[in-house]
PDB file of C-alpha atoms in Angstrom:
ATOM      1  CA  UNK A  11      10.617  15.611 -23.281  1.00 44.00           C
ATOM      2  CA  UNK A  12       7.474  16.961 -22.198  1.00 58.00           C
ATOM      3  CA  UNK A  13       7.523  20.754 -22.204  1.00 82.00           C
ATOM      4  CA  UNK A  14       6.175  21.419 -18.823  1.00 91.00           C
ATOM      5  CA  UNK A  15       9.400  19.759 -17.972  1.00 93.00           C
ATOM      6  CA  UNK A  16      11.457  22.227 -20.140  1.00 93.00           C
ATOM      7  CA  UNK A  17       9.520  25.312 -18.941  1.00 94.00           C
ATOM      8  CA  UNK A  18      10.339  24.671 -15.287  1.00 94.00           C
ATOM      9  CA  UNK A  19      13.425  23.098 -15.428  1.00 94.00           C
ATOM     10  CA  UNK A  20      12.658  19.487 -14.331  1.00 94.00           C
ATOM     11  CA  UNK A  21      15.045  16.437 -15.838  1.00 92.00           C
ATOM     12  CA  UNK A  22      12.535  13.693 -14.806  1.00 91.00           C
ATOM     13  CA  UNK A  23       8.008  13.640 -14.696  1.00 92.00           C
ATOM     14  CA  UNK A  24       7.947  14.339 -10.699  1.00 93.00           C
ATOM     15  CA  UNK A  25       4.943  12.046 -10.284  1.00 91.00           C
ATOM     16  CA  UNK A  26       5.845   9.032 -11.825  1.00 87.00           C
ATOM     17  CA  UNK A  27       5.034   5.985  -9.936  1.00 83.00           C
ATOM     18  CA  UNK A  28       8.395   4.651 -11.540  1.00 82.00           C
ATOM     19  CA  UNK A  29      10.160   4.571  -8.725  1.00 82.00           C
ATOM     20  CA  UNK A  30      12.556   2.090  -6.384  1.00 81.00           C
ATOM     21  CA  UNK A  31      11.571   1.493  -3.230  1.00 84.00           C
ATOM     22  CA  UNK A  32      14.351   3.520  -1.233  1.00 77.00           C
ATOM     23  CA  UNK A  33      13.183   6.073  -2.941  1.00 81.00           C
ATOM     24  CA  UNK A  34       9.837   6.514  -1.972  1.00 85.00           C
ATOM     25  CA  UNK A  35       8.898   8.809   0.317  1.00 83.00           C
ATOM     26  CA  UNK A  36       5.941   9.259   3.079  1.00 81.00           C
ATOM     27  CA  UNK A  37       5.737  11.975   5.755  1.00 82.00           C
ATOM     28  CA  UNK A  38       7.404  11.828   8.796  1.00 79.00           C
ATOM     29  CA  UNK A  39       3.495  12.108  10.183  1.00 75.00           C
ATOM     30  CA  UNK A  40       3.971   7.914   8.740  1.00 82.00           C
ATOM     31  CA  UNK A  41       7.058   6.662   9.292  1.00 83.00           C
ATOM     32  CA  UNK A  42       5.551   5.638  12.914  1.00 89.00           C
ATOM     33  CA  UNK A  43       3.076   3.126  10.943  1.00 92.00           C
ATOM     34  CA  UNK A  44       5.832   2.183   8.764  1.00 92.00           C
ATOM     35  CA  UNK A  45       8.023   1.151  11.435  1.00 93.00           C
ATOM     36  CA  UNK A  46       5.212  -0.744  13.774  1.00 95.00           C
ATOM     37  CA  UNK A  47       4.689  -2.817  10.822  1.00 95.00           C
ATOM     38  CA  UNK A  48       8.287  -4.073  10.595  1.00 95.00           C
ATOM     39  CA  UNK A  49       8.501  -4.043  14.194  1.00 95.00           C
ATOM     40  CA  UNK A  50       5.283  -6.974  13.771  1.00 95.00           C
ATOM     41  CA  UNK A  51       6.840  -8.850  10.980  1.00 95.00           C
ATOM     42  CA  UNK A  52      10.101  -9.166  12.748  1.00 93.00           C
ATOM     43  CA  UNK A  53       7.820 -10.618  15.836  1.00 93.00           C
ATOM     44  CA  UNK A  54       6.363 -12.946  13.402  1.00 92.00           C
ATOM     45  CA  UNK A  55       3.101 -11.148  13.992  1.00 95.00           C
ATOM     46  CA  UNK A  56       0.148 -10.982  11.321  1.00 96.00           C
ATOM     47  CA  UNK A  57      -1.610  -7.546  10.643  1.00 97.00           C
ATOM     48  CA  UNK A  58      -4.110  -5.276   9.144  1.00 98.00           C
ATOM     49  CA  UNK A  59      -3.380  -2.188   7.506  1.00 97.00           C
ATOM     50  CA  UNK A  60      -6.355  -0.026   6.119  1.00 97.00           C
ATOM     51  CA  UNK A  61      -7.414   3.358   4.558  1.00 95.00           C
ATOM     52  CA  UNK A  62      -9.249   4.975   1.865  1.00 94.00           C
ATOM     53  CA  UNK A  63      -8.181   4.902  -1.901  1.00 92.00           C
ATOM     54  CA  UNK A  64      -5.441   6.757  -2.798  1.00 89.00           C
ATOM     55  CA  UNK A  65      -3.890   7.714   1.021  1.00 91.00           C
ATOM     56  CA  UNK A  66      -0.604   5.656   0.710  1.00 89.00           C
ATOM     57  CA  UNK A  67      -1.169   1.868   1.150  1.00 91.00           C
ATOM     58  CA  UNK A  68       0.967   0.635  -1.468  1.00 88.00           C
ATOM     59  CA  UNK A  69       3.693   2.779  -0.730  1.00 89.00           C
ATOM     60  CA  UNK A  70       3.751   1.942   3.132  1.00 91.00           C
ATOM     61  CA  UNK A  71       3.816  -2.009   1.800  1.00 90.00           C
ATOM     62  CA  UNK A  72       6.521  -1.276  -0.447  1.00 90.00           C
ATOM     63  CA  UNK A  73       8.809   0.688   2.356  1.00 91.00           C
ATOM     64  CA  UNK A  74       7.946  -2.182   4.461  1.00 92.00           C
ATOM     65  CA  UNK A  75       9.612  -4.867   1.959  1.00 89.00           C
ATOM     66  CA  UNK A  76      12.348  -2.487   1.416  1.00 89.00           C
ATOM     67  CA  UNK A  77      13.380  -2.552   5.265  1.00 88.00           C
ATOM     68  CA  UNK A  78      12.701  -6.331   4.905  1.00 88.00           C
ATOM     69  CA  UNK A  79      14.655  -6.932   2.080  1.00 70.00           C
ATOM     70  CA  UNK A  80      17.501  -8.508   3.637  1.00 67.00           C
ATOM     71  CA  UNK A  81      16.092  -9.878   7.179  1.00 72.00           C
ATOM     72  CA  UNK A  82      15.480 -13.044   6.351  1.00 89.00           C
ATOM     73  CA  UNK A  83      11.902 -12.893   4.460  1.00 92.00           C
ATOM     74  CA  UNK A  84       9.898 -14.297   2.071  1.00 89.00           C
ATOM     75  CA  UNK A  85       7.060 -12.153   1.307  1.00 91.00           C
ATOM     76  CA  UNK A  86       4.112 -12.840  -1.553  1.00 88.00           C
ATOM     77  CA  UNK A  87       2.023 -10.576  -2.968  1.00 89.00           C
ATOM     78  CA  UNK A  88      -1.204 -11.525  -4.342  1.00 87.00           C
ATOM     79  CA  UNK A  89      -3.992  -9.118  -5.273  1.00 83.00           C
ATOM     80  CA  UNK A  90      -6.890 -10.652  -7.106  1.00 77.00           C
ATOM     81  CA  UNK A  91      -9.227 -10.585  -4.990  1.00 74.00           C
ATOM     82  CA  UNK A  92     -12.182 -11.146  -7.341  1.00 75.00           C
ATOM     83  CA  UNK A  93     -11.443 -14.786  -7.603  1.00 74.00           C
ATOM     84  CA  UNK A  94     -13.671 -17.477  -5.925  1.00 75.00           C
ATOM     85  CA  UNK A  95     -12.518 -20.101  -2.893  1.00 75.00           C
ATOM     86  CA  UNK A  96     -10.740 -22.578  -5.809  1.00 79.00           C
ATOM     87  CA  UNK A  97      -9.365 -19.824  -8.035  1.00 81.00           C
ATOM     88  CA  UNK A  98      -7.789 -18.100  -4.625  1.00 80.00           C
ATOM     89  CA  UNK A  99      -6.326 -21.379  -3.650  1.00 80.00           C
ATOM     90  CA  UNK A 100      -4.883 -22.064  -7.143  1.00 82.00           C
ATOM     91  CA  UNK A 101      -3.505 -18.164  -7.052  1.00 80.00           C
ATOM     92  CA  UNK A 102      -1.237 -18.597  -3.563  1.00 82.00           C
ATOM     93  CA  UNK A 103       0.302 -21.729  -4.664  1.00 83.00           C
ATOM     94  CA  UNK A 104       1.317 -20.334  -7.959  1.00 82.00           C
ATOM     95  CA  UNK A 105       2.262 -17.172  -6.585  1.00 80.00           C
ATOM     96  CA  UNK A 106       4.257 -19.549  -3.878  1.00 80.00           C
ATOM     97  CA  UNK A 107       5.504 -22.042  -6.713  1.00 81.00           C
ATOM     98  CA  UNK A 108       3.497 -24.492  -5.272  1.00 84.00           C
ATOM     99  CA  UNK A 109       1.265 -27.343  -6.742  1.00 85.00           C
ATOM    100  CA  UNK A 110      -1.828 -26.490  -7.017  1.00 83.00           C
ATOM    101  CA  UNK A 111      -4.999 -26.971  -4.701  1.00 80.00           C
ATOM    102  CA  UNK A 112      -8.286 -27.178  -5.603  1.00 75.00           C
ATOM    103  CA  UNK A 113      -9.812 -27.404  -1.852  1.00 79.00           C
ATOM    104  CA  UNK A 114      -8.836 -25.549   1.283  1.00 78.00           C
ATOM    105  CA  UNK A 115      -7.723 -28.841   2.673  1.00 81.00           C
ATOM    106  CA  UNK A 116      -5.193 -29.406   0.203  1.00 83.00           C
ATOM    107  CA  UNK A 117      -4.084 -25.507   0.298  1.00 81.00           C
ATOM    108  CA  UNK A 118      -3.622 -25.817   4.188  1.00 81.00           C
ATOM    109  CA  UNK A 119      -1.671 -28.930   3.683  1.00 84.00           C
ATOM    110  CA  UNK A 120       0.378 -27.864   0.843  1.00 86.00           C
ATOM    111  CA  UNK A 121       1.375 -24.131   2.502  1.00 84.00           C
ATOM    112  CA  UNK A 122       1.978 -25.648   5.780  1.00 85.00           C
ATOM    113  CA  UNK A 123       4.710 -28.187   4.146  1.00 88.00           C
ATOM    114  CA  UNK A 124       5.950 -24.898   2.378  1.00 87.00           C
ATOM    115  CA  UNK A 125       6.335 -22.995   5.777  1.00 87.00           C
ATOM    116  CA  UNK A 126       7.853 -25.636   7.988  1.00 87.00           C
ATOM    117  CA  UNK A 127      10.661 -25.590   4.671  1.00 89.00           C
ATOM    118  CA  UNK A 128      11.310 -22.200   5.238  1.00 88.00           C
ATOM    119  CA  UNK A 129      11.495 -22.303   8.858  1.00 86.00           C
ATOM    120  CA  UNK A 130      14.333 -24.343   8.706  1.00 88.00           C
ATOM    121  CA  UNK A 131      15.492 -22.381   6.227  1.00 89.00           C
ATOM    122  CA  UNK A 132      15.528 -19.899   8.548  1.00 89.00           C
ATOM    123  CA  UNK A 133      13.176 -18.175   6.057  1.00 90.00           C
ATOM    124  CA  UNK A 134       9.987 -16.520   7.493  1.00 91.00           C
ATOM    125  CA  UNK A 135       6.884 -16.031   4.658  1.00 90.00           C
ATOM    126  CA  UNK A 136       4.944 -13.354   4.759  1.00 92.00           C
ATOM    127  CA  UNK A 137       1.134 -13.552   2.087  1.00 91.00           C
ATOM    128  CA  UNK A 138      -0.197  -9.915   1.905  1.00 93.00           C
ATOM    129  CA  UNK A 139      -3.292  -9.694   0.349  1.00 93.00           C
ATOM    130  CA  UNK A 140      -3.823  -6.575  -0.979  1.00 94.00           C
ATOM    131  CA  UNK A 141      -7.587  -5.351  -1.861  1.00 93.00           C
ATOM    132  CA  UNK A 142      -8.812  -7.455   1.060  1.00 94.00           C
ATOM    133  CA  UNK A 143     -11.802  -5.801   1.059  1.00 95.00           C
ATOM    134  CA  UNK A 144     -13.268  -7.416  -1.907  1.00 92.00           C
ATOM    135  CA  UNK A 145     -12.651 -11.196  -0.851  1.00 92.00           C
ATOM    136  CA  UNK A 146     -15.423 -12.997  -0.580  1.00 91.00           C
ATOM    137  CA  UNK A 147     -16.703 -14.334   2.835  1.00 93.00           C
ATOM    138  CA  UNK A 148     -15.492 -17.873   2.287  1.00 89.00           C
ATOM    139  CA  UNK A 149     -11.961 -16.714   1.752  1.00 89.00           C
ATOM    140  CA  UNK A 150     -12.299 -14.872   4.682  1.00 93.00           C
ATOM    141  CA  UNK A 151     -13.536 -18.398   6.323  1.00 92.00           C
ATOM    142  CA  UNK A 152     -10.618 -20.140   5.538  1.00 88.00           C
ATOM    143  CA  UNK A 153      -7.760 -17.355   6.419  1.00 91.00           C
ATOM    144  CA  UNK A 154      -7.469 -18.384   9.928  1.00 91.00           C
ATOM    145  CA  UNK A 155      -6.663 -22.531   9.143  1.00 86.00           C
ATOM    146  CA  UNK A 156      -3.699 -20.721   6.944  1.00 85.00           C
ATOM    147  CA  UNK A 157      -2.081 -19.120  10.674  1.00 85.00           C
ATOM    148  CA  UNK A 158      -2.614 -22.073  12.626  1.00 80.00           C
ATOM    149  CA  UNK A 159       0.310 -24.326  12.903  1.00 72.00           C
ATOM    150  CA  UNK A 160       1.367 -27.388  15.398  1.00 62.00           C
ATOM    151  CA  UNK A 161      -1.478 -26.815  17.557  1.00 58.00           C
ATOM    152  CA  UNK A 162      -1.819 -22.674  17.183  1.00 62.00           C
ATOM    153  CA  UNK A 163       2.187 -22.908  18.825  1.00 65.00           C
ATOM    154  CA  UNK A 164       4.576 -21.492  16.308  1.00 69.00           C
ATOM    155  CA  UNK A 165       3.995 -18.291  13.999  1.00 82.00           C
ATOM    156  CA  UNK A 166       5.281 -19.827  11.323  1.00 86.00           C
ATOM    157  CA  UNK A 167       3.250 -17.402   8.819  1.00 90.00           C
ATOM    158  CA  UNK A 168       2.742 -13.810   8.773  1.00 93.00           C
ATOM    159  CA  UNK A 169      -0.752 -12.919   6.874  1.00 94.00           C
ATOM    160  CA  UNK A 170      -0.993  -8.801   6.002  1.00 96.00           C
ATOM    161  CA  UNK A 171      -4.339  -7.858   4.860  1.00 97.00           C
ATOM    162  CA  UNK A 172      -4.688  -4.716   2.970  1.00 96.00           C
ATOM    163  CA  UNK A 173      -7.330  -2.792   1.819  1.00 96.00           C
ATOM    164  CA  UNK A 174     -10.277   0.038   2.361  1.00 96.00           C
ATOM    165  CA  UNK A 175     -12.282   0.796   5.468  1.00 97.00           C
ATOM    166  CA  UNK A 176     -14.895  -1.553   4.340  1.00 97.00           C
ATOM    167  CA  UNK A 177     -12.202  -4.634   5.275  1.00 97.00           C
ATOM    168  CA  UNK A 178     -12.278  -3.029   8.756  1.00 97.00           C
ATOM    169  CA  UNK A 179     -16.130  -3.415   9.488  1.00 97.00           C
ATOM    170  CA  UNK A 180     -16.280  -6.980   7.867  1.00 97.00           C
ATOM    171  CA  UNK A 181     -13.165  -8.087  10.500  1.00 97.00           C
ATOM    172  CA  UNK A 182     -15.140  -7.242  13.382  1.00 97.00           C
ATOM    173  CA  UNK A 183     -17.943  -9.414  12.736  1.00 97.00           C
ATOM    174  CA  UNK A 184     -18.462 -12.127  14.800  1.00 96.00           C
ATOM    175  CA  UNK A 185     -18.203 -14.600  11.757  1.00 96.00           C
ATOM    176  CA  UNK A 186     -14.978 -13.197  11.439  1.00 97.00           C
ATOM    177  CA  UNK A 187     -13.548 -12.966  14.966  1.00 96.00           C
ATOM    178  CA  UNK A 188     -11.358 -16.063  14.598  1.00 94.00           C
ATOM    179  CA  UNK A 189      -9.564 -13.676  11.495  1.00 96.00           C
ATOM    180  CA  UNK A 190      -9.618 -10.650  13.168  1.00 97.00           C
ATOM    181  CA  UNK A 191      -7.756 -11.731  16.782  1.00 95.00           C
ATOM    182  CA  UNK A 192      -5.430 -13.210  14.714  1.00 94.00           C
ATOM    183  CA  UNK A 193      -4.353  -9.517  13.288  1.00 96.00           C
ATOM    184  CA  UNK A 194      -2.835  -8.485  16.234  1.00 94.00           C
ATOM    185  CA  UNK A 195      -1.765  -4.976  14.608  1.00 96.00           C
ATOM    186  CA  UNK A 196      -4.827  -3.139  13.320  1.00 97.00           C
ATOM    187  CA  UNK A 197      -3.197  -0.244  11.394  1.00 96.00           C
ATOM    188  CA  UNK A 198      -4.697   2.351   9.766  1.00 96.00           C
ATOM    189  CA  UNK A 199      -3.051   5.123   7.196  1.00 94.00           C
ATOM    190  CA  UNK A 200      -4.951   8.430   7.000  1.00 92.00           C
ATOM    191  CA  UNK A 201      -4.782  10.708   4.544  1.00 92.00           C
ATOM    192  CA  UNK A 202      -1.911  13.874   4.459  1.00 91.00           C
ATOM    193  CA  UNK A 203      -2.082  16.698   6.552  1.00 92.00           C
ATOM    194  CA  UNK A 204      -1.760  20.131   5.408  1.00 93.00           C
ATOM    195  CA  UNK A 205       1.603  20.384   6.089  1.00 93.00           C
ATOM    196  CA  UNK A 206       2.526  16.791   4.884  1.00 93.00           C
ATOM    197  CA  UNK A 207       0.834  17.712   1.053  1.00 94.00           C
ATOM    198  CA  UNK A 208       3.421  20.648   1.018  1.00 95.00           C
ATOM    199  CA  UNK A 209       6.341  18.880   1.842  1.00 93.00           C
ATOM    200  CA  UNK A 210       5.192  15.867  -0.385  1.00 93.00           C
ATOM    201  CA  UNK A 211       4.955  18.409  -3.155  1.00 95.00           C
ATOM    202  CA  UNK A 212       8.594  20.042  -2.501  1.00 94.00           C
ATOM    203  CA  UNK A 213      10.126  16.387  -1.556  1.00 93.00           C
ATOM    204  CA  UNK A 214       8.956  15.397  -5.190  1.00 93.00           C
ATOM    205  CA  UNK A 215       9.422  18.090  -7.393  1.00 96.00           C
ATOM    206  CA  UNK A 216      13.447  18.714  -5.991  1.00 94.00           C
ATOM    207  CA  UNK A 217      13.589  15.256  -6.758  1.00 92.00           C
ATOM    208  CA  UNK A 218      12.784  16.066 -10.388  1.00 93.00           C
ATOM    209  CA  UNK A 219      15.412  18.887 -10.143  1.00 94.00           C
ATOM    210  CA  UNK A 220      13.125  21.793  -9.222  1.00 95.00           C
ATOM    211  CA  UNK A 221      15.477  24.634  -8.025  1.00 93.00           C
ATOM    212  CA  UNK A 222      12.671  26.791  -6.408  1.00 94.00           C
ATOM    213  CA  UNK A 223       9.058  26.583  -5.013  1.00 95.00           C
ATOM    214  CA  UNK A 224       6.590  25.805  -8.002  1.00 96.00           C
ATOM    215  CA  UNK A 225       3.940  25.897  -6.017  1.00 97.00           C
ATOM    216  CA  UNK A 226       2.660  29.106  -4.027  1.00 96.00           C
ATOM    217  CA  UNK A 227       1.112  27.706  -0.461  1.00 96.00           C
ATOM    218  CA  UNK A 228      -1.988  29.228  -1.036  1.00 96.00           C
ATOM    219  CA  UNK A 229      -2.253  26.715  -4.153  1.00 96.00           C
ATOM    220  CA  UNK A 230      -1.074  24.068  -2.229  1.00 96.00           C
ATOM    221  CA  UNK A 231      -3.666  25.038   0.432  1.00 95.00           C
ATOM    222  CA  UNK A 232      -6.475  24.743  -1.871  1.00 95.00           C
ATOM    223  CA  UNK A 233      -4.985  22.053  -3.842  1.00 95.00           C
ATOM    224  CA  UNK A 234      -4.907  19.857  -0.359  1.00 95.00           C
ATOM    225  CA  UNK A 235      -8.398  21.015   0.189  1.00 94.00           C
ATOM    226  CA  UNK A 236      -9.674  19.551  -3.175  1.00 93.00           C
ATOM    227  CA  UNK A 237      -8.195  16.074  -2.935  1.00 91.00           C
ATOM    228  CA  UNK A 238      -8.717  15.546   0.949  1.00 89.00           C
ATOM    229  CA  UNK A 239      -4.900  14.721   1.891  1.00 86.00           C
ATOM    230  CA  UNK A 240      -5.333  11.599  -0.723  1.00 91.00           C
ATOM    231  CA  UNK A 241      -1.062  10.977  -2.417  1.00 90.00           C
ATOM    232  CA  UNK A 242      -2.968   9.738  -5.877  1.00 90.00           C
ATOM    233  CA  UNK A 243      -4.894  12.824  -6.222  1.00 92.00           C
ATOM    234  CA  UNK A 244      -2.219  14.963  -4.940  1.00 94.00           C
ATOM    235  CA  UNK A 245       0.074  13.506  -7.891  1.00 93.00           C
ATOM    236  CA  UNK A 246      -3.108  13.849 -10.341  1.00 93.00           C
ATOM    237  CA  UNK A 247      -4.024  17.632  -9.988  1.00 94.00           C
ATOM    238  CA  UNK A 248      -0.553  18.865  -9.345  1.00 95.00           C
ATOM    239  CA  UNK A 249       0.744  17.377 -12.741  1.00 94.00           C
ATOM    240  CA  UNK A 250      -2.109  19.392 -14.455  1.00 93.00           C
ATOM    241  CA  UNK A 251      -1.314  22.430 -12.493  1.00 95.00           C
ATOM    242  CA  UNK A 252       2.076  21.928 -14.103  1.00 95.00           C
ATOM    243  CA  UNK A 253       1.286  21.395 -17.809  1.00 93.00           C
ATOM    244  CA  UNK A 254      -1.866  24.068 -17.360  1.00 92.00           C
ATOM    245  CA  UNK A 255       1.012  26.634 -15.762  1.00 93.00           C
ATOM    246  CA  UNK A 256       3.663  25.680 -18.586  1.00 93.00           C
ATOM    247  CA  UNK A 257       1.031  26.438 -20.948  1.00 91.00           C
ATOM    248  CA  UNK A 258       0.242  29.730 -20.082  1.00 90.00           C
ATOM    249  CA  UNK A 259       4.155  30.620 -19.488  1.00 92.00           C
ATOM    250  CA  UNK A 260       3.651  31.072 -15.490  1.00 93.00           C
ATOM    251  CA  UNK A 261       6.798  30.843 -13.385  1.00 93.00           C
ATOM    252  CA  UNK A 262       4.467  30.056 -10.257  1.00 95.00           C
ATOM    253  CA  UNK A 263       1.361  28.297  -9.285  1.00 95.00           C
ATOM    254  CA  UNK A 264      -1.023  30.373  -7.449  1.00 94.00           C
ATOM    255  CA  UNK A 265      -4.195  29.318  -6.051  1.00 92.00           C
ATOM    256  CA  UNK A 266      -5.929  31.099  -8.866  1.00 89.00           C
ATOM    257  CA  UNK A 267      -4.283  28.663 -11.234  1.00 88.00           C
ATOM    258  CA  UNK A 268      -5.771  25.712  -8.617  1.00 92.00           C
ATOM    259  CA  UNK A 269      -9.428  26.330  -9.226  1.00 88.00           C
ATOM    260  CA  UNK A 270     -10.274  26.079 -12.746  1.00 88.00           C
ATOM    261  CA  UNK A 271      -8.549  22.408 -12.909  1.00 89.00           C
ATOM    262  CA  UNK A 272     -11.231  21.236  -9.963  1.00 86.00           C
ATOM    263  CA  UNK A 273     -14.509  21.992 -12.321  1.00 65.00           C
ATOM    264  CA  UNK A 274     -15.532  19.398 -13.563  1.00 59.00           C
ATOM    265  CA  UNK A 275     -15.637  18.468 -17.472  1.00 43.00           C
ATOM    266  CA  UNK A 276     -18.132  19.532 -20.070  1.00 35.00           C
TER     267      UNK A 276
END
């Protein structure tokens, strides 16, 4: 067991990403976003859901499956978005179990036979594409022929992109207005307040069997200040904070203790 662990009484790392999906946690600043994008899956809607690295993407997506779990869903996650037009085709079907395409005709024709299955089924899919950003513009080109089905009448697909800012000025090209009035929900996370980043920190760390405050709030004051209200970085410096603070045998983080951890390396 790691001794920063020992030294402040801890039973578990309080950052690890190890964790199941009910047990995640966002602020209650969030759990609006959270809920709008069930609320537009259950309406068989398609969305967008943006932000900048690090601000809670992934864990919004994964409390959205978790309140999904058992509505009658099929959701696919597929996040390589590096690969060109025929490798992107190939990755949905095999991500869907399907044969695989080689043009964007066959994909169309292949995932709308999938979807009409499902539908009477009374299963709905769901594709999220995660690091939408980085898809190339003839991806983008063929997204909308994916959401079109008996004559643009039945919502027979839900398509969730996800991804930075960037994905967010690319939609609202013209090129890619077909794409982007498609996403009727445009949702974007921003980064932790001040007061989310301390009860993040407290949320976790009791979690992990912390008895007491670890952190003083002037620490967590500059601490929020360094990473800009981003989760990853949060998790990052307040792990060192805990190892740097075990080290030195100190019961408490002060913002003192913040400061030397943000210079950079030499």
């Amino acid at each position: 067991m790691a001794s920063f662990l020992t030294h402040f009484g801890l039973n578990r790392h309080p950052f690890d990403k190890d964790l199941l999906d009910a047990d995640l946690w966002l602020p209650p600043s969030k759990g609006d976003l959270v809920e709008e994008a069930v609320e537009a899956l259950r309406s068989r809607e398609s969305l967008l859901l943006f932000g900048e690295c690090g601000v809670g993407k992934t864990c919004t997506l994964r409390l959205v499956r978790h309140r999904l779990s058992s509505d009658g869903f099929r959701l696919t996650y597929c996040h390589n978005a590096f690969l060109g037009r025929r490798d992107f085709y190939r990755q949905v079907c095999r991500t869907l179990s399907l044969p695989d395409a080689a043009t964007a005709g066959a994909l169309v024709h292949t995932l709308a036979d999938h979807v009409h299955t499902l539908h009477k089924e009374r299963l709905h899919p769901v594709l999220l594409l995660d690091e939408a950003h980085l898809l190339p513009q003839e991806t983008l080109d063929v997204l909308p022929l994916l959401l079109n089905y008996d004559w643009d009448s039945l919502p027979l697909l839900s398509l969730v992109l996800i991804g930075l800012p960037e994905l967010h000025d690319r939609l609202v090209l013209r090129r890619n207005r077909a794409l982007y009035s498609r996403l009727s929900r445009r949702l974007r996370i921003e980064p932790l307040s001040p007061d989310d980043t301390a009860q993040y920190l407290r949320t976790r760390l009791r979690r992990a069997g912390a008895e007491r405050d670890l952190f003083s709030p002037a620490a967590i004051a500059v601490l929020h200040d360094a990473v800009g209200g981003t989760l990853r970085e949060v998790d990052r410096l307040a792990q060192a904070a805990l190892r740097e603070a075990a080290r030195h045998k100190r019961r408490l983080i002060d913002a003192e203790h913040i400061q030397p951890l943000l210079l950079p390396a030499v």
